[in-house]
Coordinates of C-alpha atoms in Angstrom, one line a residue:
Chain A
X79 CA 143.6 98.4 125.9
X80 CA 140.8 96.6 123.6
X81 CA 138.0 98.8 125.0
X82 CA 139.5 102.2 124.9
X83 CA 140.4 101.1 121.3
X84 CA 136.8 100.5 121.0
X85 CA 135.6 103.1 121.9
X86 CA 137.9 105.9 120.5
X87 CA 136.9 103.8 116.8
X88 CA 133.2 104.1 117.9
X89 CA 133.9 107.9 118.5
X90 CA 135.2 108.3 115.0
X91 CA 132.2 106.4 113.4
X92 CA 129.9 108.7 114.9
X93 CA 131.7 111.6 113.8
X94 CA 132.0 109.6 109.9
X95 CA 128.0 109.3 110.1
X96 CA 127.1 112.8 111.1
X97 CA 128.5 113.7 107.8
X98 CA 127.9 111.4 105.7
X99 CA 124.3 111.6 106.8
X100 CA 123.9 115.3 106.2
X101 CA 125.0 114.7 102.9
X102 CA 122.8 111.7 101.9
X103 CA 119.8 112.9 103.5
X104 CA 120.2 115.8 101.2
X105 CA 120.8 113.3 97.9
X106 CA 117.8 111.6 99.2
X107 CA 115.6 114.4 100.0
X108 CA 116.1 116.1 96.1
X109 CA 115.7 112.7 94.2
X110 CA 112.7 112.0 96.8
X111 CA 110.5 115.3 95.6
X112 CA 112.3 115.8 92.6
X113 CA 112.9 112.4 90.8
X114 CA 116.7 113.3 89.9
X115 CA 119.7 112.0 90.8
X116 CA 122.5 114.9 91.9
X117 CA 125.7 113.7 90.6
X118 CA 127.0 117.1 92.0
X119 CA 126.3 116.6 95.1
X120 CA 130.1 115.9 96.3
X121 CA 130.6 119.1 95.0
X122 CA 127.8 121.1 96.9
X123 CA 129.6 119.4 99.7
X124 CA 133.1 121.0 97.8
X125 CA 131.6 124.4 97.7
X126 CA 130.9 124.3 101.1
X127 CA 134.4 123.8 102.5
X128 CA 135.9 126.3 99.9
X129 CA 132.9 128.8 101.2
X130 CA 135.3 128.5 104.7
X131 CA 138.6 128.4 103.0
X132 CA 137.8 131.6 101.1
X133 CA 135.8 133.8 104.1
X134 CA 137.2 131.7 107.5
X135 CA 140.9 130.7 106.0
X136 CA 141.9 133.8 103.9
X137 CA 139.6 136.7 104.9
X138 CA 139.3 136.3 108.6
X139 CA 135.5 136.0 109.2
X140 CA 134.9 134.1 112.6
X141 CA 133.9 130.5 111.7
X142 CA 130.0 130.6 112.5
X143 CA 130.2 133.4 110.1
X144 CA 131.7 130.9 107.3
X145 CA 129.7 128.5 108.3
X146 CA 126.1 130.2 107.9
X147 CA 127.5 131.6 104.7
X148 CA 128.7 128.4 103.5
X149 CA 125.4 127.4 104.0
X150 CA 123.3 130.1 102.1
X151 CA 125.4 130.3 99.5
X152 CA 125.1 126.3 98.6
X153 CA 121.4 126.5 98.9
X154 CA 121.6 129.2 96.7
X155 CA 123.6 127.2 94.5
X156 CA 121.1 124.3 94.6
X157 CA 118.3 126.9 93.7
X158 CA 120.5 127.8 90.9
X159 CA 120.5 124.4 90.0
X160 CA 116.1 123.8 90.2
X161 CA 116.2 127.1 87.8
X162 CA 118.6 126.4 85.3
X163 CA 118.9 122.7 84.9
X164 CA 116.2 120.8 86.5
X165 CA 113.0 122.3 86.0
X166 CA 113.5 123.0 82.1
X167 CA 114.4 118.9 82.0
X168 CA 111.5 117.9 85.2
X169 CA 110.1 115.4 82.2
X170 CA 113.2 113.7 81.9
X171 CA 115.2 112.3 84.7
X172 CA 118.3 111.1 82.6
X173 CA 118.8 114.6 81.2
X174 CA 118.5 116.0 84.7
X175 CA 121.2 113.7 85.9
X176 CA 123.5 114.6 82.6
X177 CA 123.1 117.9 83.3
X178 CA 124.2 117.3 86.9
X179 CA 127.4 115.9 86.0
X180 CA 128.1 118.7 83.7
X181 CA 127.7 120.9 86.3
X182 CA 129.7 118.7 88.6
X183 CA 132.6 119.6 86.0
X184 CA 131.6 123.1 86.4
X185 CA 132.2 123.1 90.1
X186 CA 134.8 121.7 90.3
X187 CA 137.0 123.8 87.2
X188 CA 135.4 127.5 89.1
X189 CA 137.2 125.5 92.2
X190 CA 140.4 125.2 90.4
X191 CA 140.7 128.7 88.5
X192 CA 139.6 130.2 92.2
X193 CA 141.9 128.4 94.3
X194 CA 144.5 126.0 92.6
X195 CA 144.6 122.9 92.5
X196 CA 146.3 122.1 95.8
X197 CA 145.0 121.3 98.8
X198 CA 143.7 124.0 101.1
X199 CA 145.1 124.6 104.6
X200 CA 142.7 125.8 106.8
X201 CA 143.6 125.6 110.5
X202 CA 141.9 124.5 113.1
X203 CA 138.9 126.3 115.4
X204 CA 139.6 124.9 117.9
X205 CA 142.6 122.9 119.5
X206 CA 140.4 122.0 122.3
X207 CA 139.8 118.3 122.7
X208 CA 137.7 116.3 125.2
X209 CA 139.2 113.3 126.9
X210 CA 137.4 110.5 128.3
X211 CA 140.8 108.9 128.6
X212 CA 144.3 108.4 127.8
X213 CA 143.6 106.7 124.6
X214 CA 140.0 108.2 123.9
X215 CA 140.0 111.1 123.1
X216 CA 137.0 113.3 121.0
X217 CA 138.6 116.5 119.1
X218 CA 135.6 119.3 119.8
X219 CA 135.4 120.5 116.0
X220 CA 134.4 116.7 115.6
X221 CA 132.1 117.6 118.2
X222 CA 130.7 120.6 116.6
X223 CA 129.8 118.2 113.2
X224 CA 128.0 115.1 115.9
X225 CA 125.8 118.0 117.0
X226 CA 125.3 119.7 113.8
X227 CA 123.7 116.6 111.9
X228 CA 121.7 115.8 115.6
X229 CA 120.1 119.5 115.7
X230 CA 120.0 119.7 111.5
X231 CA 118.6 116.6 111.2
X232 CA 115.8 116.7 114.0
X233 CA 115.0 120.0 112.4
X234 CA 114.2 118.4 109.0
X235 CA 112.2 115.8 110.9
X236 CA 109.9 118.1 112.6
X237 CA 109.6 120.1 109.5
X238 CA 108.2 117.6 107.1
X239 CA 106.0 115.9 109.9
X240 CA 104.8 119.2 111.8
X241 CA 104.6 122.0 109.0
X242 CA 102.6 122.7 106.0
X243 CA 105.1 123.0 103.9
X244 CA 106.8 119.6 105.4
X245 CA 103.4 117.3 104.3
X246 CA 103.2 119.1 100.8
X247 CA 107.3 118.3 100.5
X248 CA 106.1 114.9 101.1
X249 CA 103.5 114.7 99.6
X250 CA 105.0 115.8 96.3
X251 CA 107.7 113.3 96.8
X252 CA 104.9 110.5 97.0
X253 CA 102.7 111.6 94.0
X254 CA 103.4 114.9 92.6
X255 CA 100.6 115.6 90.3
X256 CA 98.2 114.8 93.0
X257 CA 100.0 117.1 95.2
X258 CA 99.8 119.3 92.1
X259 CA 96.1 119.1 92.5
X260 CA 96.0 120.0 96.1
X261 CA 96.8 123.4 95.1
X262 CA 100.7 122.4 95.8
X263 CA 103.5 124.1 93.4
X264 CA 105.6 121.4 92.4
X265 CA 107.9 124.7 91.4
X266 CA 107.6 125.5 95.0
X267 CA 108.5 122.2 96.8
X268 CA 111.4 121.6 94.3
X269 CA 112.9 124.6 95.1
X270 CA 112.3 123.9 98.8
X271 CA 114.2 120.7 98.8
X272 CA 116.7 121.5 96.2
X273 CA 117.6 124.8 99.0
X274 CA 117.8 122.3 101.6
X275 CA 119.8 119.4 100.0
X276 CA 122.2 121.7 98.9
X277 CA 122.4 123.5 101.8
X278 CA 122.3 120.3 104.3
X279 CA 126.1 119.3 101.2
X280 CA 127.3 122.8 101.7
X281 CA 127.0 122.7 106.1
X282 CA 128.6 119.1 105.9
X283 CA 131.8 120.6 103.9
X284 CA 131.8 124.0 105.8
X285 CA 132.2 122.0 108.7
X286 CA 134.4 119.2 108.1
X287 CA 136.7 121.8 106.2
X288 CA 139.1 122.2 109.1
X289 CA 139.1 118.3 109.8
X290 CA 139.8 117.1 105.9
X291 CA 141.8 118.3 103.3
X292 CA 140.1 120.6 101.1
X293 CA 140.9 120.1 97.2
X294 CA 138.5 121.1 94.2
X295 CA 137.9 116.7 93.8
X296 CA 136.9 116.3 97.3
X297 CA 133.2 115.6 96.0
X298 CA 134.3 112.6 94.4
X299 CA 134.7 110.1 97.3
X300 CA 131.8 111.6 99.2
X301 CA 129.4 111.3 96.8
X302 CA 130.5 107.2 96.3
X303 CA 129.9 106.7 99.9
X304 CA 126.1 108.9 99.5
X305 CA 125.1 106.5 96.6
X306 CA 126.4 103.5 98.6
X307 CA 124.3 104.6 101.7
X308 CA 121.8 105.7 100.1
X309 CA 120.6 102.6 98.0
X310 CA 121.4 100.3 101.3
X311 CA 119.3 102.9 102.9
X312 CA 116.4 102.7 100.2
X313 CA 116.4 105.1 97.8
X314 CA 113.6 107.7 98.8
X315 CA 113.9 107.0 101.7
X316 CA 115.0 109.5 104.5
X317 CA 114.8 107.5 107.6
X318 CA 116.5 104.6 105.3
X319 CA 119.7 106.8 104.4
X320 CA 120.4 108.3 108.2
X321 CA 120.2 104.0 109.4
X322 CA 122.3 103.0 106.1
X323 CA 124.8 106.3 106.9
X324 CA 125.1 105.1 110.8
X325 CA 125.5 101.4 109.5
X326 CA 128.5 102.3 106.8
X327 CA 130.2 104.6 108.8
X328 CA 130.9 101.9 111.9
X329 CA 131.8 98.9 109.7
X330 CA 133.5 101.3 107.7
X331 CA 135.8 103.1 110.4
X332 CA 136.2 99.6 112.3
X333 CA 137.4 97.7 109.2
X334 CA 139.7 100.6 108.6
X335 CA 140.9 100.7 111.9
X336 CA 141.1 97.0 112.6
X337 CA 142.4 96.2 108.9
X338 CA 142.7 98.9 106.4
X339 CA 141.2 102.0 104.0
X340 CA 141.0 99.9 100.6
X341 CA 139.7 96.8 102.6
X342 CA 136.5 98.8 103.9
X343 CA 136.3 100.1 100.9
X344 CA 135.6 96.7 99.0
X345 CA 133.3 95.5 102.6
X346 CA 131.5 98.7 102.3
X347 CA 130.8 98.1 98.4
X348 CA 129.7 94.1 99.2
X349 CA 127.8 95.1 101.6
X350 CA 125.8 96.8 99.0
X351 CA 125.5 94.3 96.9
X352 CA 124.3 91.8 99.7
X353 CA 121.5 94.0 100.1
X354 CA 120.4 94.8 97.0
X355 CA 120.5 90.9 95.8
X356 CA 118.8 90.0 99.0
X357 CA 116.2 93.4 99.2
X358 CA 116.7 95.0 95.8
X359 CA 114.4 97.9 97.6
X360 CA 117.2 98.9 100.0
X361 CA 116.7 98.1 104.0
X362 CA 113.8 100.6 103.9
X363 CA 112.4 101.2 100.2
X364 CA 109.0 100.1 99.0
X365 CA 108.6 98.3 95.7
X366 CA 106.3 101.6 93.7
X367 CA 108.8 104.1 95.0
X368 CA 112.1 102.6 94.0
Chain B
X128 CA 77.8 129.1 83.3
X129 CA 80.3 128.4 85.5
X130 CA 82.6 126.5 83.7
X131 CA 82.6 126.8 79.7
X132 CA 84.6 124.7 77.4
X133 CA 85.0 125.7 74.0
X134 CA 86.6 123.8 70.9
X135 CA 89.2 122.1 73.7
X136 CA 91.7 119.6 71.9
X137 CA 94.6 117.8 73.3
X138 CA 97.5 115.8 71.8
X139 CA 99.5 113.2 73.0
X140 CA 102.8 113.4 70.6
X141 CA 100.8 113.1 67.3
X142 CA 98.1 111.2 68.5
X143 CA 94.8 113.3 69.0
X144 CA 93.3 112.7 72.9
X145 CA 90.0 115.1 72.6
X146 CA 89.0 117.8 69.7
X147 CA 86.8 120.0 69.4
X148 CA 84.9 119.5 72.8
X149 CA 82.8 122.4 74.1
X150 CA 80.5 121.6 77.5
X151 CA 79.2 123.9 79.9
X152 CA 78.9 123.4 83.3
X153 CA 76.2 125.6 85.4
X154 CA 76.7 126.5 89.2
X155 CA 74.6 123.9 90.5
X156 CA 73.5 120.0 90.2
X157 CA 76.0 117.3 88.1
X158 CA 77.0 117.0 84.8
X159 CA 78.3 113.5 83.6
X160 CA 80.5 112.3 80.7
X161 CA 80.3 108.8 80.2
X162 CA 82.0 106.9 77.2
X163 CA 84.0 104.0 76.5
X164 CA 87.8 103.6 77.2
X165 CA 89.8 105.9 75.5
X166 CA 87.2 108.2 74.4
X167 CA 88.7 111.2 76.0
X168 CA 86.7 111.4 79.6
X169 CA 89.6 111.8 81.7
X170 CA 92.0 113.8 79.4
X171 CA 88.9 116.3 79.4
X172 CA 89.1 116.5 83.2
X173 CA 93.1 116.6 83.4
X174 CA 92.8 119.4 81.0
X175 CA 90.1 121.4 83.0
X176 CA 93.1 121.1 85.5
X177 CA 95.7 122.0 84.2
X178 CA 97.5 118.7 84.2
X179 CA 97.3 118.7 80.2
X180 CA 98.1 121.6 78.1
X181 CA 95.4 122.6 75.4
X182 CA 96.7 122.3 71.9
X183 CA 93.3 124.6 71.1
X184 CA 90.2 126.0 72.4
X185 CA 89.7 128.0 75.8
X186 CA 88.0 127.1 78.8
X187 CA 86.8 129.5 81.1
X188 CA 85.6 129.7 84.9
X189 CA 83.7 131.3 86.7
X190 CA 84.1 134.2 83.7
X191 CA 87.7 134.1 83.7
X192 CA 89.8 131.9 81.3
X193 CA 91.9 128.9 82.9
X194 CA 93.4 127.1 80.4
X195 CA 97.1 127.9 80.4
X196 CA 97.4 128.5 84.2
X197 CA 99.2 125.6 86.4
X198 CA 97.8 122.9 88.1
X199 CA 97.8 124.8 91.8
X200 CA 96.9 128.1 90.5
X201 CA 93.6 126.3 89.4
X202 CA 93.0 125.1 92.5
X203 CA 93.3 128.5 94.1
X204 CA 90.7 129.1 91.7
X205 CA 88.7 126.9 93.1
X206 CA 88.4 123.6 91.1
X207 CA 89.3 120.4 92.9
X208 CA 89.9 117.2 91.3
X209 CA 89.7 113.8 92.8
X210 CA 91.8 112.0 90.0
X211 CA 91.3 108.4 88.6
X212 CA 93.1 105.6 90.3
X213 CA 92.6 107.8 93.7
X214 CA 95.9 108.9 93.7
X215 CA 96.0 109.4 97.5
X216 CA 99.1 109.6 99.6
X217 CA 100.3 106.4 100.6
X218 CA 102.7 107.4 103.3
X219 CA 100.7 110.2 104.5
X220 CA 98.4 109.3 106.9
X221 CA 94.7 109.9 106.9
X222 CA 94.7 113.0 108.4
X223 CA 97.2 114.0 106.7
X224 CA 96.0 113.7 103.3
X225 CA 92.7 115.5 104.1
X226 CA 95.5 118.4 105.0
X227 CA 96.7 118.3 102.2
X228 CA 93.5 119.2 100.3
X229 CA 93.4 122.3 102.7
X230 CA 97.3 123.6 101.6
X231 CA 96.2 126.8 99.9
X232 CA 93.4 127.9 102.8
X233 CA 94.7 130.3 105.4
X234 CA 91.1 130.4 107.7
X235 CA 93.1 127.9 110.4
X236 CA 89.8 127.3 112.4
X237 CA 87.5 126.2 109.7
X238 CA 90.1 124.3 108.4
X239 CA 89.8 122.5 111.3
X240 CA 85.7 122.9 111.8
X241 CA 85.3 121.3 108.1
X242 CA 87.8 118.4 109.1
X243 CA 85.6 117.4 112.0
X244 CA 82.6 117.5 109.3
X245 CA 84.8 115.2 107.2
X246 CA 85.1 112.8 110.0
X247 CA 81.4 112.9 110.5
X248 CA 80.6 112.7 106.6
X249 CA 83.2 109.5 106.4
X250 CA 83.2 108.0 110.2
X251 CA 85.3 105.1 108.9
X252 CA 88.5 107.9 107.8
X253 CA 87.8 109.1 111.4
X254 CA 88.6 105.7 112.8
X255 CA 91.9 105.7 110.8
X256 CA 93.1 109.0 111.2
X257 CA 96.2 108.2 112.6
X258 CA 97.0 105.3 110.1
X259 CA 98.6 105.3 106.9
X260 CA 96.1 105.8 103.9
X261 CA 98.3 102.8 101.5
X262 CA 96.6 100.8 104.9
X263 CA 93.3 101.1 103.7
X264 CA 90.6 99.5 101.4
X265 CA 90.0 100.6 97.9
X266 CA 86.2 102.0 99.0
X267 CA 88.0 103.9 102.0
X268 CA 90.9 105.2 100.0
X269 CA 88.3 106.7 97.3
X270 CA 86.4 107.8 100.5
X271 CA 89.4 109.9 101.3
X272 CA 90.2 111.2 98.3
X273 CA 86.9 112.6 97.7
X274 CA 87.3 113.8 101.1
X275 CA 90.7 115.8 100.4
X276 CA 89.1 117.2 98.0
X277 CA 86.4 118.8 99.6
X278 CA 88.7 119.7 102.1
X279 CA 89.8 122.6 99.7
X280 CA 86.2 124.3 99.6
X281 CA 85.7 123.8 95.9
X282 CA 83.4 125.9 94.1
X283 CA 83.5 123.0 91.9
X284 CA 84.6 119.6 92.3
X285 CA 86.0 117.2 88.9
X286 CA 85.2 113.4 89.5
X287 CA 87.3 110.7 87.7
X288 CA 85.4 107.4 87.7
X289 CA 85.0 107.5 91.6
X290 CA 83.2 103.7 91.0
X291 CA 86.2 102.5 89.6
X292 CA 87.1 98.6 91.1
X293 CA 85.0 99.0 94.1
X294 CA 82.2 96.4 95.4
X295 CA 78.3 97.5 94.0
X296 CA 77.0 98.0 98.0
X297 CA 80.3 100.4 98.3
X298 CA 79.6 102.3 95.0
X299 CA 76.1 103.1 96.0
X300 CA 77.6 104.5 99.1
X301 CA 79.8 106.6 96.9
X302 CA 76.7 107.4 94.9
X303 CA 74.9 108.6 98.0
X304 CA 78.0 110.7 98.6
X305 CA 78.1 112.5 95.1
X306 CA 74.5 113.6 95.6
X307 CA 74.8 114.9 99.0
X308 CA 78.2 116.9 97.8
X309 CA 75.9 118.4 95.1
X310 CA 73.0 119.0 97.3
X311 CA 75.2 120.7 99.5
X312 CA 75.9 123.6 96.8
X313 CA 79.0 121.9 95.1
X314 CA 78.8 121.6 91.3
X315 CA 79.7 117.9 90.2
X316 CA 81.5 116.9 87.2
X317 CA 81.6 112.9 87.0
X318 CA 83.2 111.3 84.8
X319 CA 82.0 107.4 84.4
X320 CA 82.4 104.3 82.8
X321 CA 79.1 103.0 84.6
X322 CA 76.5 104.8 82.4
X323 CA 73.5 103.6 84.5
X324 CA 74.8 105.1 88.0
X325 CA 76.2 108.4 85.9
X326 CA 72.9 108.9 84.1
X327 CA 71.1 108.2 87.6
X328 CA 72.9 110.9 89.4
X329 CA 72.9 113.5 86.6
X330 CA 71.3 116.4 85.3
X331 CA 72.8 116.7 82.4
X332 CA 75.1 114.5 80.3
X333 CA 77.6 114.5 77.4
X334 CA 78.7 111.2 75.7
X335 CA 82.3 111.2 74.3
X336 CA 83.6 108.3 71.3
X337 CA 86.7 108.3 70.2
X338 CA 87.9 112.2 71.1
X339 CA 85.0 113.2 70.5
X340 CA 81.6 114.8 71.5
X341 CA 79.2 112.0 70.0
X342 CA 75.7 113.2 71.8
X343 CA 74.4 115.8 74.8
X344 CA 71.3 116.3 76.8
X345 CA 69.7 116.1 79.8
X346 CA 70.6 112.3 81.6
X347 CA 66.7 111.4 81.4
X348 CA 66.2 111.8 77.6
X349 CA 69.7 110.0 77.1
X350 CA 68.6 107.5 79.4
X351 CA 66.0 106.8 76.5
X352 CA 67.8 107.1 73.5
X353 CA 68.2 103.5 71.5
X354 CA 71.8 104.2 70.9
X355 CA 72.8 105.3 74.4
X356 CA 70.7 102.4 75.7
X357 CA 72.8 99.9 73.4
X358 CA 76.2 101.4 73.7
X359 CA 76.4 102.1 77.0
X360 CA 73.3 100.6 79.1
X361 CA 73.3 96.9 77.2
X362 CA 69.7 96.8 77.0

């Protein structure tokens, strides 16, 4: 049937832009306040899943366990990060991004001296699955990620509109030396966003761990389809990267399901380069912040 | 004195911004510095902040030295700044950015009470609370900032050419503004390129050429001197 194929392919494009959302909000939100460009983000989102490899897989915590771990220890990570790499280089947004990519490499060789370089098994949470009917069917640890990003992302949403520290996050993403002079750290709000960028990477891999295979280059493919959504999106812009993430994830998942992987591939990329020749600012950038 | 600056110089590179600039400022009534372009008004003010590391001399407030500390541990101190250009949010919203001036102040309800005395100060920022501030004229969005900045209590506020590209009926509403700030117990530092409203409004004034101090006194006797009159009055 035509519709239940639908509709099982709309399932899976939700599930691909819960994801892919947590991780380019996160991208977003750290070149947003901190002017850099995380090439390691795919493998905040890599540390993530081996976080629930090494405590849910091999040592036998429960899963929310793994989970929250995973979690504080890539925010950690990301703090790690603001210390060491970007606040020595905050005057220079090239070396920042060098120095991301070199700690990229990092990542990933810890990953592979840790664990080997073959994919990680981890079995499932869950074998539960919800069916709507014969042919659509929703598997509930997809679930769990749909309602992760929802409550994760409406979280972040009421945080920088509703909270101090939300309007001086923003604020410091719009100017930061006037924030500077509002008696705002711009030590403080990088390290805010840097914890929660990383940490929004980390939950995305803790979670999909079970659902994808976990290698040390896992970061690689995510982080393509982050910058992809993210310029479509406009980069800086939060809203702009949650539309562009919902947007690439359903042509992407029907044009894989209704043709195939490398074709979506090439649509998603054209797609990208539609918009930027036709709104070089992204759907929802603005010229002075781009 | 409540602000003291003594032998300050910055560099940009190798290229000299201010030396040797001392100025005091006392706790009460405006100072001014007016000069040309490029003579070193606003580096002076982004260095009282913090925004521009000295490369030598001190500067002390309120008996303790500054200079050194970072931008928002001066502001707990209690300097505000309402930079050139404006600088106010864009995406924020009007109410928002007076917030923002508030960020270090933990007394909830007067934060609150003094917004509500913002509103009344600046009725048209009360109008436009709810709307983004990049919405808003250039004589409103200078209305704001000078508005955020008060919004942090200052025990002394920094003005960067608050005249700057606005209409002559609106800048003598900002003019109006600056002398009810100082008559309400804030110290003023404006910094101007429009000599005659700066020398109108001060106390006291210093003139800076090139980097450097050229001429100080109180804004009446500069008012009269030939050379202040033909540099910077055009009579």
């Amino acid at each position: 049937m035509m519709v239940e194929l639908l509709a099982q392919t709309g399932l899976n494009a939700i599930y691909a832009a819960s994801y892919i959302s947590l991780i380019a909000v996160g991208l977003v939100l750290i070149f947003g306040v901190m002017g850099v460009i995380n090439f390691a983000h795919g493998e905040l989102y890599m540390a993530g899943a081996y976080a629930v490899v090494a405590l849910y897989a091999d040592l036998g915590f429960p899963f929310l366990v793994a989970i929250a771990a995973g979690l504080v220890f890539v925010g950690m990570l990301g703090l790690a990060m603001e210390r060491a790499l970007f606040r020595p280089l905050r005057d220079n947004p090239l070396g920042g991004l060098v120095a991301s990519i070199g700690f990229l490499m990092v990542l990933q060789a810890l990953a592979v001296m840790g664990f080997g370089v073959r994919m990680e098994h981890v079995p499932p949470v869950t074998q539960e699955v919800i069916v709507f009917s014969d042919k659509v069917r929703l598997a509930v640890p997809r679930l769990y990620v749909i309602l992760a990003a929802l409550v994760l992302l409406s979280a972040l949403w009421l945080f920088l509109k509703k909270t101090r520290f939300g309007w001086a996050l923003r604020a410091s993403a719009q100017d930061p030396e006037a924030a500077a002079l509002q008696g705002i750290s711009i030590t403080q709000t990088a390290r805010i966003a840097m914890f929660i960028g990383a940490g929004l990477a980390g939950i995305a891999g803790a979670l999909t761990a079970p659902l994808v295979s976990v290698n040390p280059h896992m970061g690689h493919s995510v982080i393509v389809t982050a910058f992809i959504v993210i310029i479509v999106g406009g980069v800086g812009s939060l809203e702009g990267a949650v539309v562009a993430s919902v947007a690439y994830a359903f042509v992407h998942t029907f044009v894989t399901t209704f043709w195939d992987g490398v074709i979506a591939d090439i649509v998603g990329l054209s797609l990208m380069l539609v918009v930027l020749i036709v709104r070089p600012t992204g759907l929802f950038g603005t010229a002075d912040r781009a | 004195m409540l602000l003291e600056v003594r032998g300050a110089a910055v560099n940009y590179g190798k290229v000299s911004a201010i030396r040797e600039i001392s100025m005091n400022v006392p706790d009460g009534g405006i100072v001014t510095i007016i000069g040309g372009n490029g003579a070193g008004k606003t580096t002076t003010l982004r260095a009282i902040s913090g925004l521009e590391p000295l490369t030598a001399g001190k500067i002390h407030f309120a008996g303790e030295r500054i200079d050194g500390l970072a931008p928002d541990r001066i502001v707990a101190r209690g300097i505000a700044h309402v930079p050139e250009g404006r600088r106010i949010f864009p995406e924020l919203t009007v109410e928002e950015n007076l917030r923002t001036g508030a960020f270090l102040r933990r007394d909830q309800a007067s934060v609150e009470a003094d917004l509500e005395t913002t509103y009344l100060r600046f009725p048209r920022l009360s109008e436009r609370r709810r709307q983004m501030a990049k919405t808003m004229s250039g004589g409103e969005q200078q209305m704001l900032a000078i508005g955020r900045a008060l919004m942090a209590r200052p025990k002394l506020l920094l003005m960067d050419e608050p005249s700057m590209g606005l209409a002559p009926i609106i800048v003598e509403e900002i003019a109006g503004i600056i002398e009810e700030i100082s008559q309400d117990g804030v110290p003023v530092v404006l910094v101007e390129q429009n000599a005659e409203l700066a020398l109108g409004l001060a106390d006291y004034a210093y003139v800076f050429e090139t980097g450097s101090l050229a001429m100080e006194g109180p804004s009446r006797e500069l008012h009269d001197n030939d050379h202040v009159r033909a540099a910077y009055l055009g009579i």
